[in-house]
Amino acid sequence: LVGAGLSTVARELARRIEGIAIEKEALLVEFRKTGKPYEKVWDEMRRRASDLLANGTSVVLDADLVDAKRRHVFASVARNAGARSALVRVVADRDIMIGRAVTAQYRTKPSDFFGGASTPWRGRASSRGAVVKLREIWRKTPQHYRWESDQGGRWVLKKLPFNVLVEIDTTDGRSWRREVRRIAQTIKNP
């Protein structure tokens, strides 16, 4: 879920388990700068995860794995390395995610994932990142939410068709950190 805080949670969890976070957005920026096709980013993530796990390094994937095929690929990578895998769902109140998107500071440089992305938006350049991030929120909404038409209509988080170790809600800036500490302990000491 774009804007839910997945990257922040992934970095914090990786730090606490003394592992490495493989950040999809950072790889996409690398690909943008070098002209590599974005479609290959998942292959690169798989390769990096496999290499790190083979060397005994814990890995946290900073990516949306709602797609069953991708989820199974990364579970296989872990299994082949003799490692355990677990899925963590990161969520936040919708208004919080939108607020984060519109108030974040974006740079109009290729090194900024959202601010450096292409868009037909011709308004203020400093708003480009927010436009792209809101587009991504909108694009991902049907994968994570279902529409309920009662009481004027609203989007409700879907129950995922797979098990997650934990759901971390980043709406409150303090409580999610406690949850990451708890999960890190669970991962380190099963």
CSV table of C-alpha atoms in Angstrom, one decimal:
chain,number,residue,atom,x,y,z
A,1,LEU,CA,0.0,0.0,0.0
A,2,VAL,CA,1.7,3.2,-1.2
A,3,GLY,CA,1.9,5.7,1.6
A,4,ALA,CA,1.3,3.2,4.4
A,5,GLY,CA,4.9,3.3,5.5
A,6,LEU,CA,6.1,0.0,4.1
A,7,SER,CA,9.7,1.3,3.4
A,8,THR,CA,10.0,2.8,6.8
A,9,VAL,CA,8.8,-0.4,8.5
A,10,ALA,CA,11.1,-2.6,6.3
A,11,ARG,CA,14.2,-0.6,7.1
A,12,GLU,CA,13.4,-0.6,10.8
A,13,LEU,CA,12.7,-4.4,10.8
A,14,ALA,CA,15.9,-5.1,8.8
A,15,ARG,CA,17.9,-3.0,11.3
A,16,ARG,CA,16.4,-4.9,14.3
A,17,ILE,CA,17.0,-8.3,12.9
A,18,GLU,CA,20.5,-7.3,11.6
A,19,GLY,CA,19.5,-7.9,8.1
A,20,ILE,CA,19.3,-6.1,4.8
A,21,ALA,CA,16.2,-4.4,3.3
A,22,ILE,CA,15.9,-4.9,-0.4
A,23,GLU,CA,13.9,-1.8,-1.5
A,24,LYS,CA,12.0,-2.1,-4.7
A,25,GLU,CA,11.7,1.6,-5.2
A,26,ALA,CA,15.4,2.1,-4.8
A,27,LEU,CA,16.0,-0.6,-7.4
A,28,LEU,CA,13.5,1.1,-9.7
A,29,VAL,CA,15.5,4.3,-9.4
A,30,GLU,CA,18.7,2.4,-10.2
A,31,PHE,CA,17.0,1.0,-13.3
A,32,ARG,CA,15.7,4.4,-14.3
A,33,LYS,CA,19.2,5.9,-14.1
A,34,THR,CA,20.8,3.0,-16.1
A,35,GLY,CA,18.0,2.5,-18.6
A,36,LYS,CA,17.2,-1.1,-17.5
A,37,PRO,CA,13.6,-2.2,-18.1
A,38,TYR,CA,11.4,-1.9,-15.0
A,39,GLU,CA,10.0,-5.4,-15.8
A,40,LYS,CA,13.3,-6.9,-14.7
A,41,VAL,CA,13.3,-5.4,-11.1
A,42,TRP,CA,11.6,-8.5,-9.6
A,43,ASP,CA,14.4,-10.7,-11.1
A,44,GLU,CA,17.0,-8.4,-9.6
A,45,MET,CA,15.2,-8.5,-6.2
A,46,ARG,CA,15.1,-12.3,-6.4
A,47,ARG,CA,18.8,-12.5,-7.3
A,48,ARG,CA,19.8,-10.2,-4.5
A,49,ALA,CA,17.7,-12.0,-1.9
A,50,SER,CA,19.1,-15.3,-3.0
A,51,ASP,CA,22.7,-14.1,-2.8
A,52,LEU,CA,22.2,-12.5,0.6
A,53,LEU,CA,20.4,-15.6,2.1
A,54,ALA,CA,23.0,-17.9,0.7
A,55,ASN,CA,25.6,-15.9,2.7
A,56,GLY,CA,23.5,-16.2,5.8
A,57,THR,CA,22.2,-12.6,5.8
A,58,SER,CA,18.5,-12.0,6.8
A,59,VAL,CA,16.5,-10.2,4.2
A,60,VAL,CA,13.4,-8.0,4.4
A,61,LEU,CA,11.7,-7.3,1.1
A,62,ASP,CA,10.3,-3.8,0.8
A,63,ALA,CA,7.7,-4.6,-1.9
A,64,ASP,CA,4.0,-5.4,-2.3
A,65,LEU,CA,3.7,-9.2,-2.5
A,66,VAL,CA,-0.1,-9.3,-2.9
A,67,ASP,CA,0.5,-11.1,-6.3
A,68,ALA,CA,0.5,-14.9,-5.6
A,69,LYS,CA,3.1,-15.7,-8.3
A,70,ARG,CA,5.7,-13.2,-6.8
A,71,ARG,CA,4.9,-14.3,-3.3
A,72,HIS,CA,5.6,-17.9,-4.2
A,73,VAL,CA,8.8,-17.0,-6.0
A,74,PHE,CA,10.2,-15.3,-2.9
A,75,ALA,CA,9.0,-18.1,-0.6
A,76,SER,CA,10.9,-20.5,-2.8
A,77,VAL,CA,14.0,-18.4,-2.6
A,78,ALA,CA,13.9,-18.5,1.2
A,79,ARG,CA,13.1,-22.3,1.2
A,80,ASN,CA,16.0,-23.0,-1.2
A,81,ALA,CA,18.3,-21.1,1.1
A,82,GLY,CA,17.0,-23.0,4.2
A,83,ALA,CA,15.5,-19.8,5.6
A,84,ARG,CA,12.1,-19.1,7.0
A,85,SER,CA,9.8,-16.6,5.3
A,86,ALA,CA,7.0,-14.5,6.8
A,87,LEU,CA,4.7,-11.8,5.4
A,88,VAL,CA,4.0,-8.6,7.2
A,89,ARG,CA,1.1,-6.4,6.0
A,90,VAL,CA,1.6,-2.7,6.5
A,91,VAL,CA,-1.5,-0.5,6.5
A,92,ALA,CA,-2.5,3.0,7.6
A,93,ASP,CA,-5.7,5.0,7.6
A,94,ARG,CA,-6.5,6.1,4.1
A,95,ASP,CA,-6.5,9.8,4.9
A,96,ILE,CA,-3.1,9.4,6.6
A,97,MET,CA,-1.7,7.8,3.4
A,98,ILE,CA,-3.1,10.5,1.2
A,99,GLY,CA,-1.9,13.2,3.6
A,100,ARG,CA,1.6,11.7,3.5
A,101,ALA,CA,1.5,11.7,-0.3
A,102,VAL,CA,0.5,15.3,-0.6
A,103,THR,CA,2.8,16.7,2.1
A,104,ALA,CA,6.0,14.8,1.4
A,105,GLN,CA,8.9,16.6,-0.1
A,106,TYR,CA,9.7,15.5,-3.6
A,107,ARG,CA,12.7,16.3,-5.8
A,108,THR,CA,12.3,16.5,-9.5
A,109,LYS,CA,15.4,14.4,-10.1
A,110,PRO,CA,15.8,10.9,-11.4
A,111,SER,CA,17.0,9.8,-7.9
A,112,ASP,CA,13.6,10.6,-6.3
A,113,PHE,CA,11.4,7.6,-7.0
A,114,PHE,CA,8.1,9.6,-7.2
A,115,GLY,CA,9.4,13.1,-8.0
A,116,GLY,CA,11.6,11.7,-10.8
A,117,ALA,CA,8.9,9.6,-12.5
A,118,SER,CA,7.2,10.5,-15.7
A,119,THR,CA,3.7,11.9,-15.8
A,120,PRO,CA,1.7,14.0,-18.2
A,121,TRP,CA,1.1,16.4,-15.2
A,122,ARG,CA,2.1,19.9,-16.3
A,123,GLY,CA,1.4,21.8,-13.1
A,124,ARG,CA,4.1,22.7,-10.5
A,125,ALA,CA,7.1,20.5,-10.9
A,126,SER,CA,7.3,20.2,-7.1
A,127,SER,CA,3.8,18.5,-7.2
A,128,ARG,CA,4.9,15.8,-9.6
A,129,GLY,CA,5.9,13.3,-6.9
A,130,ALA,CA,2.5,13.7,-5.2
A,131,VAL,CA,0.6,13.2,-8.4
A,132,VAL,CA,2.6,10.0,-9.2
A,133,LYS,CA,2.2,8.7,-5.6
A,134,LEU,CA,-1.6,9.4,-5.6
A,135,ARG,CA,-1.8,7.6,-9.0
A,136,GLU,CA,0.0,4.6,-7.4
A,137,ILE,CA,-2.4,4.6,-4.4
A,138,TRP,CA,-5.3,4.6,-6.8
A,139,ARG,CA,-3.8,1.9,-9.0
A,140,LYS,CA,-3.2,-0.4,-6.0
A,141,THR,CA,-6.5,0.3,-4.2
A,142,PRO,CA,-8.5,-2.6,-5.8
A,143,GLN,CA,-5.8,-5.1,-4.8
A,144,HIS,CA,-6.0,-4.2,-1.2
A,145,TYR,CA,-9.5,-2.8,-0.7
A,146,ARG,CA,-13.1,-3.8,-1.5
A,147,TRP,CA,-15.9,-1.3,-2.1
A,148,GLU,CA,-18.9,-1.3,0.3
A,149,SER,CA,-21.8,0.7,-1.1
A,150,ASP,CA,-23.8,1.0,2.1
A,151,GLN,CA,-23.9,4.3,3.9
A,152,GLY,CA,-22.8,6.3,0.9
A,153,GLY,CA,-19.9,3.9,0.0
A,154,ARG,CA,-16.5,3.4,1.4
A,155,TRP,CA,-13.3,1.4,0.7
A,156,VAL,CA,-12.6,-1.4,3.3
A,157,LEU,CA,-9.4,-3.3,3.6
A,158,LYS,CA,-9.7,-6.8,2.0
A,159,LYS,CA,-9.0,-9.9,4.0
A,160,LEU,CA,-5.9,-11.2,2.2
A,161,PRO,CA,-6.2,-14.7,0.6
A,162,PHE,CA,-2.9,-15.7,2.4
A,163,ASN,CA,-1.6,-15.7,6.0
A,164,VAL,CA,0.5,-12.9,7.3
A,165,LEU,CA,2.7,-13.0,10.4
A,166,VAL,CA,1.3,-9.6,11.6
A,167,GLU,CA,-0.5,-6.6,10.3
A,168,ILE,CA,1.3,-3.3,11.3
A,169,ASP,CA,-0.8,-0.2,11.3
A,170,THR,CA,1.4,2.9,10.9
A,171,THR,CA,-1.4,5.4,11.5
A,172,ASP,CA,0.1,6.1,15.0
A,173,GLY,CA,3.8,6.9,14.8
A,174,ARG,CA,4.6,5.2,18.1
A,175,SER,CA,2.6,2.0,18.2
A,176,TRP,CA,4.0,0.6,15.0
A,177,ARG,CA,7.6,0.8,16.3
A,178,ARG,CA,6.6,-1.3,19.3
A,179,GLU,CA,5.0,-3.8,17.0
A,180,VAL,CA,8.2,-4.0,14.8
A,181,ARG,CA,10.3,-4.5,18.0
A,182,ARG,CA,8.0,-7.4,19.0
A,183,ILE,CA,8.1,-9.0,15.5
A,184,ALA,CA,11.9,-8.7,15.3
A,185,GLN,CA,12.1,-10.6,18.6
A,186,THR,CA,9.8,-13.3,17.2
A,187,ILE,CA,11.8,-13.6,14.0
A,188,LYS,CA,15.2,-13.7,15.9
A,189,ASN,CA,13.9,-16.1,18.5
A,190,PRO,CA,11.2,-18.3,17.0
